[in-house]
Amino acid sequence: MADGDVVRFRPQRPAPPQTSQQGLEDRLKSLFGSAVIAVSAFPGQHFFLEGDPASGIHIVRRGSVILYSITEAGGRHIQQIARAGDCFAVDFSHPHRLNAQALTEADTWHLPRRAVSLAVDSEPEARNFVFNLMDQQLRAARFKSELLSSRSAIQKCAAFLLTIEQPAGAGGEAPLTRIALKRVDIADYLGLTLETVSRMFNRLKKEGLIELPRHDAFRIADRARMNALARDLQPGEFALAS
Amino acid sequence: MADGDVVRFRPQRPAPPQTSQQGLEDRLKSLFGSAVIAVSAFPGQHFFLEGDPASGIHIVRRGSVILYSITEAGGRHIQQIARAGDCFAVDFSHPHRLNAQALTEADTWHLPRRAVSLAVDSEPEARNFVFNLMDQQLRAARFKSELLSSRSAIQKCAAFLLTIEQPAGAGGEAPLTRIALKRVDIADYLGLTLETVSRMFNRLKKEGLIELPRHDAFRIADRARMNALARDLQPGEFALAS
DNA sequence: CGTTATATTGAAGCTCATCAATGAGCGTGG
DNA sequence: CCACGCTCATTGATGAGCTTCAATATAACG
């Protein structure tokens, strides 16, 4: 339970990747050896479906994967958006309760359930690693329910954009961040409608909080105000030009 | 990673207690020996506060404990309501990110961080136990975010009541379930206002879905319709007398 | 180009929050 | 025992915010 490689808590950010790409790959190989399987998928393909037997741990190497469930009324609820460095399905003792679908072209590493089980039983390092992944999942889930509760649509959207933002490299100008999700996907993630998401994005643009040169790319223009919004501002404090 | 004592997934229910009171106590003693500490609190007292160093695992023996955070605007967000058999703060590698407050008189077991750490490293049984607790936490968090997303107030309230309901003993009449939380607590948990919670409860009563003889006790009167509501019905399917 | 998928924008209506007043329950002290 | 104060729940009126339905615009691609 050493604290050494535990990811530090960052408010307003769900589980960030814990190491660099290469470092992570090395780590996986050293902990799980040849059991590490590379799995890729095209947009729309599923890694697994609800009800499938537990498959083990999945880690995103490239692209985006959504974890969703379907309600009886046919509504889709996106529980998690896993991006490079994020893990999913770490809860490996049950049949899957969510569908895992590639949103973009996506490469992942798959650690089969049995290999994880063996490694965890024999290797303290592996155990620690898996604990951290579970913790990462837990924090992602908490972050999401915090996002959903009692925030207005504009706050949810601002928080969402801050979450998916690719921060600037040291010193450089902040780059444009691609929005890999369609409006309807974002809506299903935030518990809004696609129209509302669209309206809020354009409101943030009009107010100068973000740049939105294309419908699928943005840049934070006023970070202070974005942060204030994404935290929990008094409703009136985000006065809009009428 | 044996499946043997893993809690089976139950839709619409967060992590149920995994064993009986006595069984759980025996299990704890055998796994963690004398490290198990009994901790009690009066209503309103805190077990720990946000920012406190990680304390280890807590398990509720009697009463209710709420886990909440405070937003910058002063709003309270109740992340989890832990009742007898539930665990909290299993994520033990970080400073606490939530406040843990006794809602009622509450008795808990506390497994200090270090003792857990030692046991997990040496005892496969203990490891398994802790994994299950983490999984329980994760499922509770997922359940909550499902509860919050895209459900109407009436659905949230119905789902909440089903969640806290004490099911009938075999064959017997369903007992009245005490509502330990105040309206404002329920509201902070569901992301609603206390007035809306009150209105929805009374609407469910008027429609004959529940009995509500006192403001702090209820019984499910029409389980089929309650279940249908708590799942995800088409908006129109819950027609109310106007 | 024309076609399809996605995004934006508008208008109307419904749900829920807000503000405000009233009611019910309960303990305390006269 | 009743009056008072306190806490919590209920109920009403109003308005803001979001969804819904519908129309239009933009982008991607053959």
Coordinates of C-alpha atoms (C1' of nucleotides) in Angstrom, one line a residue:
Chain A
M1 CA 0.0 0.0 0.0
A2 CA 3.0 2.3 -0.6
D3 CA 2.0 5.7 -1.6
G4 CA 4.8 6.0 -4.1
D5 CA 3.1 5.4 -7.3
V6 CA -0.4 6.4 -6.3
V7 CA -1.9 9.0 -8.5
R8 CA -2.4 12.2 -6.6
F9 CA -5.8 13.6 -6.3
R10 CA -6.6 16.4 -8.7
P11 CA -9.8 18.2 -8.1
Q12 CA -12.1 18.5 -11.2
R13 CA -10.1 15.9 -13.0
P14 CA -10.9 12.2 -13.2
A15 CA -8.2 9.7 -13.1
P16 CA -5.4 10.9 -15.3
P17 CA -3.0 8.5 -16.9
Q18 CA -0.5 7.5 -14.4
T19 CA 2.6 7.3 -16.5
S20 CA 3.8 8.0 -19.9
Q21 CA 2.8 5.7 -22.8
Q22 CA 6.2 3.9 -22.9
G23 CA 6.5 3.7 -19.2
L24 CA 3.1 2.2 -18.9
E25 CA 3.9 -0.4 -21.5
D26 CA 7.1 -1.4 -19.8
R27 CA 5.3 -1.6 -16.5
L28 CA 2.6 -3.8 -17.9
K29 CA 5.1 -6.1 -19.5
S30 CA 7.2 -6.4 -16.4
L31 CA 4.2 -7.1 -14.2
F32 CA 2.2 -9.3 -16.4
G33 CA 4.7 -10.6 -18.9
S34 CA 3.4 -12.1 -22.1
A35 CA -0.1 -12.1 -20.8
V36 CA -0.6 -8.6 -22.0
I37 CA -2.7 -8.6 -25.2
A38 CA -3.0 -5.7 -27.6
V39 CA -6.5 -5.3 -28.8
S40 CA -7.6 -2.8 -31.4
A41 CA -11.0 -1.7 -32.6
F42 CA -12.6 0.5 -35.2
P43 CA -15.2 3.1 -34.3
G44 CA -18.4 1.5 -33.2
Q45 CA -16.9 -1.9 -32.4
H46 CA -17.4 -3.4 -29.0
F47 CA -14.8 -4.8 -26.7
F48 CA -17.5 -6.5 -24.7
L49 CA -21.2 -6.4 -24.1
E50 CA -23.3 -6.2 -20.9
G51 CA -23.6 -9.7 -19.6
D52 CA -20.4 -11.1 -21.1
P53 CA -18.3 -12.9 -18.5
A54 CA -15.7 -10.8 -16.8
S55 CA -12.7 -10.5 -19.0
G56 CA -10.1 -8.8 -16.9
I57 CA -8.6 -5.4 -17.1
H58 CA -8.5 -3.1 -20.1
I59 CA -6.3 -0.1 -20.6
V60 CA -6.7 2.4 -23.4
R61 CA -3.5 3.1 -25.3
R62 CA -4.9 5.3 -28.1
G63 CA -8.4 6.6 -28.9
S64 CA -11.5 6.7 -26.8
V65 CA -13.8 4.0 -25.5
I66 CA -17.2 4.6 -24.0
L67 CA -18.8 2.4 -21.3
Y68 CA -22.5 2.6 -21.4
S69 CA -25.7 0.9 -20.4
I70 CA -29.1 1.0 -22.0
T71 CA -32.2 1.7 -20.0
E72 CA -35.5 -0.1 -20.5
A73 CA -37.0 2.9 -22.2
G74 CA -34.1 2.7 -24.8
G75 CA -32.1 5.6 -23.4
R76 CA -28.4 5.3 -23.3
H77 CA -26.4 6.2 -20.3
I78 CA -22.7 6.7 -20.8
Q79 CA -21.0 5.9 -17.5
Q80 CA -17.4 6.5 -18.4
I81 CA -15.4 7.8 -21.2
A82 CA -12.0 6.2 -21.2
R83 CA -9.2 7.9 -23.0
A84 CA -5.5 7.1 -23.5
G85 CA -4.1 6.0 -20.1
D86 CA -7.5 5.3 -18.6
C87 CA -8.6 1.8 -17.6
F88 CA -12.0 0.2 -17.7
A89 CA -13.7 -2.9 -16.5
V90 CA -11.3 -3.3 -13.6
D91 CA -14.1 -4.7 -11.6
F92 CA -13.3 -8.3 -12.8
S93 CA -15.2 -10.5 -10.5
H94 CA -18.6 -10.2 -12.2
P95 CA -20.2 -10.4 -15.6
H96 CA -19.8 -7.1 -17.3
R97 CA -22.5 -4.7 -16.5
L98 CA -21.7 -2.2 -19.2
N99 CA -21.1 -2.2 -22.9
A100 CA -17.6 -1.1 -24.0
Q101 CA -17.5 0.5 -27.4
A102 CA -14.8 2.1 -29.4
L103 CA -15.7 5.6 -30.2
T104 CA -12.7 6.3 -32.4
E105 CA -10.2 3.9 -33.7
A106 CA -8.9 2.6 -30.4
D107 CA -5.9 0.5 -29.3
T108 CA -6.0 -1.1 -25.9
W109 CA -4.1 -3.5 -23.7
H110 CA -6.0 -6.4 -22.3
L111 CA -4.9 -8.2 -19.2
P112 CA -6.9 -11.4 -19.0
R113 CA -8.7 -12.1 -15.8
R114 CA -6.7 -15.2 -15.0
A115 CA -3.3 -13.6 -15.6
V116 CA -4.3 -10.7 -13.3
S117 CA -5.5 -13.1 -10.7
L118 CA -2.2 -15.0 -10.7
A119 CA 0.0 -11.9 -10.7
V120 CA -2.0 -10.3 -7.9
D121 CA -1.7 -13.4 -5.8
S122 CA 2.1 -13.7 -6.2
E123 CA 3.4 -10.2 -6.9
P124 CA 3.0 -7.3 -4.5
E125 CA 3.9 -4.9 -7.3
A126 CA 1.1 -6.2 -9.4
R127 CA -1.3 -6.1 -6.5
N128 CA -0.4 -2.5 -5.9
F129 CA -0.9 -1.7 -9.6
V130 CA -4.4 -3.3 -9.6
F131 CA -5.4 -1.5 -6.4
N132 CA -4.5 1.8 -8.0
L133 CA -6.5 1.0 -11.1
M134 CA -9.5 0.2 -9.0
D135 CA -9.0 3.4 -7.1
Q136 CA -8.9 5.2 -10.4
Q137 CA -12.2 3.7 -11.4
L138 CA -13.8 4.6 -8.2
R139 CA -12.6 8.2 -8.5
A140 CA -13.9 8.4 -12.1
A141 CA -17.3 7.2 -10.9
R142 CA -17.4 9.7 -8.1
F143 CA -16.3 12.5 -10.3
K144 CA -19.2 11.6 -12.7
S145 CA -21.8 11.6 -10.0
E146 CA -20.5 14.9 -8.7
L147 CA -20.8 16.2 -12.3
L148 CA -24.3 15.1 -12.6
S149 CA -25.7 16.3 -9.3
S150 CA -27.2 19.7 -9.0
R151 CA -25.1 21.4 -11.6
S152 CA -26.7 23.4 -14.3
A153 CA -26.3 22.5 -18.0
I154 CA -23.7 25.3 -18.5
Q155 CA -21.7 24.0 -15.6
K156 CA -21.8 20.4 -16.7
C157 CA -20.6 21.4 -20.2
A158 CA -17.8 23.6 -18.9
A159 CA -16.7 20.8 -16.6
F160 CA -16.8 18.4 -19.4
L161 CA -14.7 20.5 -21.7
L162 CA -12.1 21.0 -19.0
T163 CA -12.0 17.3 -18.4
I164 CA -11.3 16.4 -22.0
E165 CA -8.9 19.2 -22.6
Q166 CA -5.4 18.4 -23.7
P167 CA -3.4 20.8 -21.6
A168 CA -0.7 22.9 -23.2
G169 CA 2.8 21.5 -23.4
A170 CA 5.3 23.5 -21.2
G171 CA 5.3 27.1 -22.3
G172 CA 3.5 26.5 -25.6
E173 CA 0.3 27.9 -26.7
A174 CA -2.7 25.8 -25.7
P175 CA -3.5 23.5 -28.6
L176 CA -6.9 22.9 -30.0
T177 CA -8.5 19.9 -28.4
R178 CA -10.4 17.5 -30.6
I179 CA -13.9 16.7 -29.4
A180 CA -14.1 13.0 -30.3
L181 CA -17.7 12.7 -29.2
K182 CA -20.7 13.6 -31.1
R183 CA -23.2 16.0 -29.3
V184 CA -25.5 13.1 -28.6
D185 CA -22.7 11.2 -26.9
I186 CA -21.8 14.1 -24.7
A187 CA -25.5 14.6 -23.9
D188 CA -25.8 10.9 -22.9
Y189 CA -22.8 11.3 -20.7
L190 CA -24.0 14.5 -19.0
G191 CA -27.6 13.6 -18.8
L192 CA -28.7 16.4 -21.1
T193 CA -30.1 16.6 -24.6
L194 CA -28.0 17.1 -27.6
E195 CA -29.6 20.4 -28.3
T196 CA -28.8 21.7 -24.9
V197 CA -25.2 20.7 -25.2
S198 CA -25.0 22.5 -28.5
R199 CA -26.6 25.6 -27.0
M200 CA -24.2 25.6 -24.1
F201 CA -21.1 25.2 -26.2
N202 CA -22.1 28.1 -28.3
R203 CA -23.0 30.1 -25.3
L204 CA -19.5 29.5 -23.9
K205 CA -18.1 30.6 -27.2
K206 CA -20.2 33.7 -27.5
E207 CA -19.2 34.7 -23.9
G208 CA -15.5 34.2 -24.8
L209 CA -14.8 31.4 -22.4
I210 CA -13.8 29.0 -25.2
E211 CA -12.9 29.2 -28.9
L212 CA -14.9 26.8 -31.0
P213 CA -13.6 27.2 -34.6
R214 CA -15.1 23.9 -35.7
H215 CA -17.8 21.9 -34.2
D216 CA -15.3 19.2 -33.2
A217 CA -12.5 21.2 -31.8
F218 CA -12.1 23.8 -29.1
R219 CA -9.6 25.7 -26.9
I220 CA -10.1 27.2 -23.5
A221 CA -10.0 31.0 -23.9
D222 CA -10.7 32.2 -20.4
R223 CA -9.4 29.5 -18.0
A224 CA -10.3 31.4 -14.9
R225 CA -13.9 31.8 -15.7
M226 CA -14.1 28.2 -17.0
N227 CA -12.7 26.9 -13.7
A228 CA -15.1 29.1 -11.7
L229 CA -18.0 27.7 -13.7
A230 CA -16.9 24.1 -13.5
R231 CA -16.6 24.4 -9.7
D232 CA -19.8 25.4 -8.3
L233 CA -20.7 29.0 -8.8
Q234 CA -23.7 30.8 -7.6
P235 CA -26.2 30.7 -10.4
G236 CA -26.1 34.4 -10.8
E237 CA -22.4 34.7 -11.1
F238 CA -22.3 33.6 -14.6
A239 CA -24.1 36.6 -16.1
L240 CA -24.7 36.3 -19.7
A241 CA -25.2 39.1 -22.2
S242 CA -28.9 38.9 -23.1
Chain B
M1 CA -10.0 -13.7 -7.1
A2 CA -12.3 -16.6 -6.3
D3 CA -15.9 -15.9 -7.1
G4 CA -17.1 -17.7 -4.0
D5 CA -17.9 -14.9 -1.7
V6 CA -18.4 -12.2 -4.2
V7 CA -21.7 -10.4 -3.8
R8 CA -23.9 -11.1 -6.8
F9 CA -25.1 -8.2 -8.8
R10 CA -28.6 -7.0 -8.1
P11 CA -30.0 -4.5 -10.4
Q12 CA -31.5 -1.4 -8.8
R13 CA -29.8 -2.1 -5.6
P14 CA -26.4 -0.8 -4.4
A15 CA -24.1 -3.0 -2.5
P16 CA -26.1 -5.0 0.0
P17 CA -24.5 -6.3 3.2
Q18 CA -22.6 -9.3 2.3
T19 CA -23.2 -11.4 5.4
S20 CA -25.1 -11.4 8.5
Q21 CA -24.1 -9.2 11.4
Q22 CA -22.5 -12.0 13.4
G23 CA -20.9 -13.6 10.4
L24 CA -19.3 -10.3 9.4
E25 CA -17.9 -9.7 12.9
D26 CA -16.4 -13.2 13.0
R27 CA -15.0 -12.7 9.5
L28 CA -13.4 -9.4 10.5
K29 CA -11.9 -10.8 13.6
S30 CA -10.4 -13.8 11.9
L31 CA -9.0 -11.7 9.1
F32 CA -7.7 -8.7 11.0
G33 CA -7.6 -10.0 14.5
S34 CA -7.3 -7.4 17.3
A35 CA -6.8 -4.6 14.8
V36 CA -10.5 -4.3 14.4
I37 CA -11.7 -1.2 16.4
A38 CA -15.3 -0.5 17.3
V39 CA -16.1 3.2 16.8
S40 CA -19.4 4.8 17.7
A41 CA -20.8 8.2 17.0
F42 CA -23.8 10.3 17.9
P43 CA -25.9 12.0 15.2
G44 CA -24.0 14.8 13.6
Q45 CA -20.6 13.6 14.7
H46 CA -17.9 13.0 12.1
F47 CA -15.8 10.0 11.7
F48 CA -13.4 11.9 9.5
L49 CA -13.3 15.1 7.5
E50 CA -12.2 15.9 4.0
G51 CA -8.4 16.2 3.9
D52 CA -7.8 14.0 6.9
P53 CA -5.1 11.4 6.2
A54 CA -6.4 8.0 4.9
S55 CA -7.6 6.1 7.9
G56 CA -8.4 2.7 6.5
I57 CA -11.6 0.8 6.1
H58 CA -14.9 1.6 7.9
I59 CA -17.9 -0.7 8.0
V60 CA -21.2 0.3 9.4
R61 CA -22.6 -2.0 12.0
R62 CA -25.7 0.0 13.1
G63 CA -27.2 3.2 12.0
S64 CA -26.5 5.4 9.0
V65 CA -23.5 7.3 7.9
I66 CA -23.4 9.9 5.1
L67 CA -20.4 10.6 2.9
Y68 CA -20.5 14.1 1.5
S69 CA -18.6 16.9 0.0
I70 CA -19.2 20.7 0.1
T71 CA -19.0 22.7 -3.1
E72 CA -17.6 26.2 -3.3
A73 CA -21.0 27.7 -3.5
G74 CA -21.8 26.0 -0.2
G75 CA -24.0 23.3 -1.5
R76 CA -23.7 19.8 0.0
H77 CA -23.5 16.8 -2.2
I78 CA -24.1 13.5 -0.5
Q79 CA -22.1 10.9 -2.3
Q80 CA -23.0 7.8 -0.4
I81 CA -25.4 6.7 2.3
A82 CA -23.9 3.8 4.2
R83 CA -26.2 1.6 6.2
A84 CA -25.6 -1.5 8.3
G85 CA -23.3 -3.8 6.4
D86 CA -22.1 -1.1 4.0
C87 CA -18.5 0.0 3.9
F88 CA -17.0 3.4 3.3
A89 CA -13.6 5.0 2.7
V90 CA -12.2 1.8 1.3
D91 CA -10.0 3.9 -1.0
F92 CA -7.3 4.1 1.6
S93 CA -4.3 5.4 -0.3
H94 CA -5.2 9.0 -0.3
P95 CA -6.3 11.7 2.1
H96 CA -10.0 11.5 2.5
R97 CA -11.9 13.4 -0.1
L98 CA -15.3 13.2 1.6
N99 CA -16.7 14.0 5.1
A100 CA -18.1 11.0 7.0
Q101 CA -20.9 12.0 9.3
A102 CA -23.2 9.9 11.5
L103 CA -26.7 10.6 10.6
T104 CA -28.2 8.5 13.4
E105 CA -26.5 7.0 16.3
A106 CA -24.0 4.8 14.5
D107 CA -21.7 2.0 15.4
T108 CA -18.9 1.0 13.1
W109 CA -15.9 -1.2 12.8
H110 CA -12.7 0.5 11.8
L111 CA -9.8 -1.4 10.2
P112 CA -6.8 0.9 10.4
R113 CA -4.9 1.5 7.3
R114 CA -1.7 -0.2 8.4
A115 CA -3.5 -3.3 9.7
V116 CA -5.3 -3.6 6.4
S117 CA -2.1 -3.1 4.5
L118 CA -0.3 -5.9 6.4
A119 CA -3.2 -8.3 6.2
V120 CA -3.6 -7.7 2.5
D121 CA 0.1 -8.4 1.9
S122 CA 0.2 -11.6 3.8
E123 CA -3.3 -13.1 3.7
P124 CA -5.0 -14.1 0.4
E125 CA -8.3 -14.2 2.3
A126 CA -7.9 -10.6 3.5
R127 CA -7.0 -9.5 0.1
N128 CA -10.1 -11.1 -1.4
F129 CA -12.2 -9.4 1.3
V130 CA -10.7 -6.0 0.5
F131 CA -11.2 -6.4 -3.2
N132 CA -14.8 -7.2 -2.6
L133 CA -15.2 -4.1 -0.5
M134 CA -13.6 -2.0 -3.2
D135 CA -15.9 -3.5 -5.7
Q136 CA -18.9 -2.8 -3.4
Q137 CA -17.8 0.9 -3.3
L138 CA -17.5 1.0 -7.0
R139 CA -20.9 -0.4 -7.6
A140 CA -22.4 2.0 -5.1
A141 CA -20.8 4.9 -7.0
R142 CA -22.1 3.6 -10.3
F143 CA -25.5 3.1 -9.0
K144 CA -25.6 6.6 -7.8
S145 CA -24.5 8.1 -11.1
E146 CA -27.1 6.0 -12.8
L147 CA -29.7 7.3 -10.4
L148 CA -28.7 10.9 -11.1
S149 CA -28.6 10.8 -14.9
S150 CA -31.6 11.7 -16.9
R151 CA -34.2 10.5 -14.5
S152 CA -37.0 12.7 -13.5
A153 CA -37.6 13.8 -9.9
I154 CA -40.4 11.2 -9.5
Q155 CA -38.2 8.4 -10.8
K156 CA -35.3 9.4 -8.5
C157 CA -37.5 9.5 -5.5
A158 CA -39.1 6.1 -6.4
A159 CA -35.7 4.6 -6.9
F160 CA -34.5 6.0 -3.6
L161 CA -37.4 4.6 -1.7
L162 CA -36.9 1.2 -3.2
T163 CA -33.3 1.4 -2.3
I164 CA -33.8 2.1 1.4
E165 CA -36.7 -0.2 1.8
Q166 CA -36.5 -3.0 4.3
P167 CA -37.9 -5.9 2.4
A168 CA -40.5 -8.1 4.1
G169 CA -39.4 -11.1 6.0
A170 CA -40.4 -14.4 4.4
G171 CA -44.2 -14.5 4.0
G172 CA -44.8 -11.6 6.3
E173 CA -46.5 -8.3 5.6
A174 CA -44.1 -5.7 4.4
P175 CA -43.1 -3.6 7.4
L176 CA -43.0 0.1 7.5
T177 CA -39.5 1.4 6.6
R178 CA -38.2 4.2 8.7
I179 CA -36.8 7.1 6.6
A180 CA -33.8 8.0 8.6
L181 CA -32.9 11.0 6.4
K182 CA -34.5 14.4 6.5
R183 CA -36.0 15.7 3.3
V184 CA -33.0 18.0 2.8
D185 CA -30.6 15.1 3.1
I186 CA -32.5 13.1 0.5
A187 CA -32.5 16.2 -1.7
D188 CA -28.8 16.6 -1.4
Y189 CA -28.4 12.9 -2.2
L190 CA -30.6 13.0 -5.3
G191 CA -29.6 16.4 -6.6
L192 CA -33.1 17.9 -6.0
T193 CA -34.5 20.4 -3.6
L194 CA -36.2 19.4 -0.4
E195 CA -39.5 20.8 -1.6
T196 CA -39.4 18.7 -4.7
V197 CA -38.7 15.6 -2.7
S198 CA -41.6 16.3 -0.4
R199 CA -43.9 16.9 -3.4
M200 CA -42.8 13.7 -5.1
F201 CA -43.3 11.6 -1.9
N202 CA -46.8 12.9 -1.6
R203 CA -47.5 12.4 -5.2
L204 CA -46.5 8.8 -4.9
K205 CA -48.7 8.5 -1.9
K206 CA -51.7 10.1 -3.6
E207 CA -51.2 7.8 -6.6
G208 CA -51.3 4.8 -4.3
L209 CA -47.7 3.6 -5.0
I210 CA -46.6 4.0 -1.4
E211 CA -48.2 4.4 2.0
L212 CA -46.8 7.3 4.0
P213 CA -48.5 7.3 7.3
R214 CA -45.9 9.5 8.9
H215 CA -43.4 11.8 7.3
D216 CA -40.6 9.5 8.4
A217 CA -42.0 6.1 7.5
F218 CA -43.3 4.4 4.4
R219 CA -44.3 1.1 2.8
I220 CA -44.4 0.1 -0.8
A221 CA -48.1 -0.3 -1.8
D222 CA -47.8 -1.0 -5.5
R223 CA -44.5 -2.7 -6.1
A224 CA -45.0 -3.3 -9.8
R225 CA -45.5 0.4 -10.6
M226 CA -42.7 1.4 -8.3
N227 CA -40.3 -0.9 -10.1
A228 CA -41.5 0.3 -13.4
L229 CA -40.9 3.9 -12.4
A230 CA -37.5 3.3 -10.9
R231 CA -36.4 1.6 -14.0
D232 CA -36.7 4.0 -16.8
L233 CA -40.1 4.4 -18.0
Q234 CA -41.3 6.5 -20.9
P235 CA -42.3 9.9 -19.4
G236 CA -46.0 9.4 -20.3
E237 CA -46.3 6.0 -18.8
F238 CA -46.7 7.4 -15.3
A239 CA -49.9 9.2 -15.9
L240 CA -51.0 11.2 -12.9
A241 CA -54.5 12.1 -12.0
S242 CA -54.7 15.8 -12.7
Chain C
dC1 C1' -23.6 18.2 -57.0
dG2 C1' -26.8 15.4 -54.2
dT3 C1' -27.2 12.7 -50.2
dT4 C1' -26.6 11.6 -45.6
dA5 C1' -25.1 12.6 -40.9
dT6 C1' -24.5 15.9 -37.6
dA7 C1' -25.0 20.5 -35.6
dT8 C1' -27.4 24.7 -34.9
dT9 C1' -31.3 27.6 -34.0
dG10 C1' -36.2 28.7 -32.9
dA11 C1' -40.6 28.3 -30.4
dA12 C1' -43.6 26.2 -27.1
dG13 C1' -44.4 23.7 -23.0
dC14 C1' -43.3 21.2 -18.9
dT15 C1' -40.5 20.3 -14.9
dC16 C1' -38.2 21.8 -11.2
dA17 C1' -36.1 25.6 -8.3
dT18 C1' -37.1 29.5 -5.7
dC19 C1' -39.5 32.3 -2.6
dA20 C1' -42.9 32.5 0.7
dA21 C1' -46.4 31.1 3.8
dT22 C1' -48.6 27.6 6.6
dG23 C1' -48.8 23.3 9.2
dA24 C1' -47.3 19.4 12.1
dG25 C1' -44.5 17.4 15.7
dC26 C1' -41.9 17.8 19.8
dG27 C1' -39.5 19.4 23.7
dT28 C1' -39.2 23.0 27.4
dG29 C1' -40.6 26.0 30.8
dG30 C1' -44.3 28.4 32.9
Chain D
dC1 C1' -51.5 20.9 31.0
dC2 C1' -50.9 24.5 27.8
dA3 C1' -48.2 28.1 25.5
dC4 C1' -44.2 28.9 23.3
dG5 C1' -40.4 28.1 20.3
dC6 C1' -37.9 25.3 17.4
dT7 C1' -37.3 22.1 13.6
dC8 C1' -38.9 20.0 9.8
dA9 C1' -42.5 19.1 6.3
dT10 C1' -46.0 20.6 3.3
dT11 C1' -48.2 23.5 0.0
dG12 C1' -48.8 27.4 -3.2
dA13 C1' -47.4 30.8 -6.8
dT14 C1' -44.1 32.2 -10.0
dG15 C1' -40.3 32.0 -13.1
dA16 C1' -36.0 30.1 -15.1
dG17 C1' -34.1 26.3 -17.4
dC18 C1' -34.3 22.4 -19.9
dT19 C1' -36.6 19.3 -23.1
dT20 C1' -39.3 18.6 -27.0
dC21 C1' -40.6 19.2 -31.6
dA22 C1' -39.5 21.2 -35.8
dA23 C1' -37.0 23.7 -39.2
dT24 C1' -32.6 25.0 -41.1
dA25 C1' -27.6 25.0 -41.6
dT26 C1' -23.1 22.9 -42.1
dA27 C1' -20.0 19.3 -43.0
dA28 C1' -18.4 15.0 -45.0
dC29 C1' -18.4 12.0 -48.8
dG30 C1' -19.9 9.4 -52.8

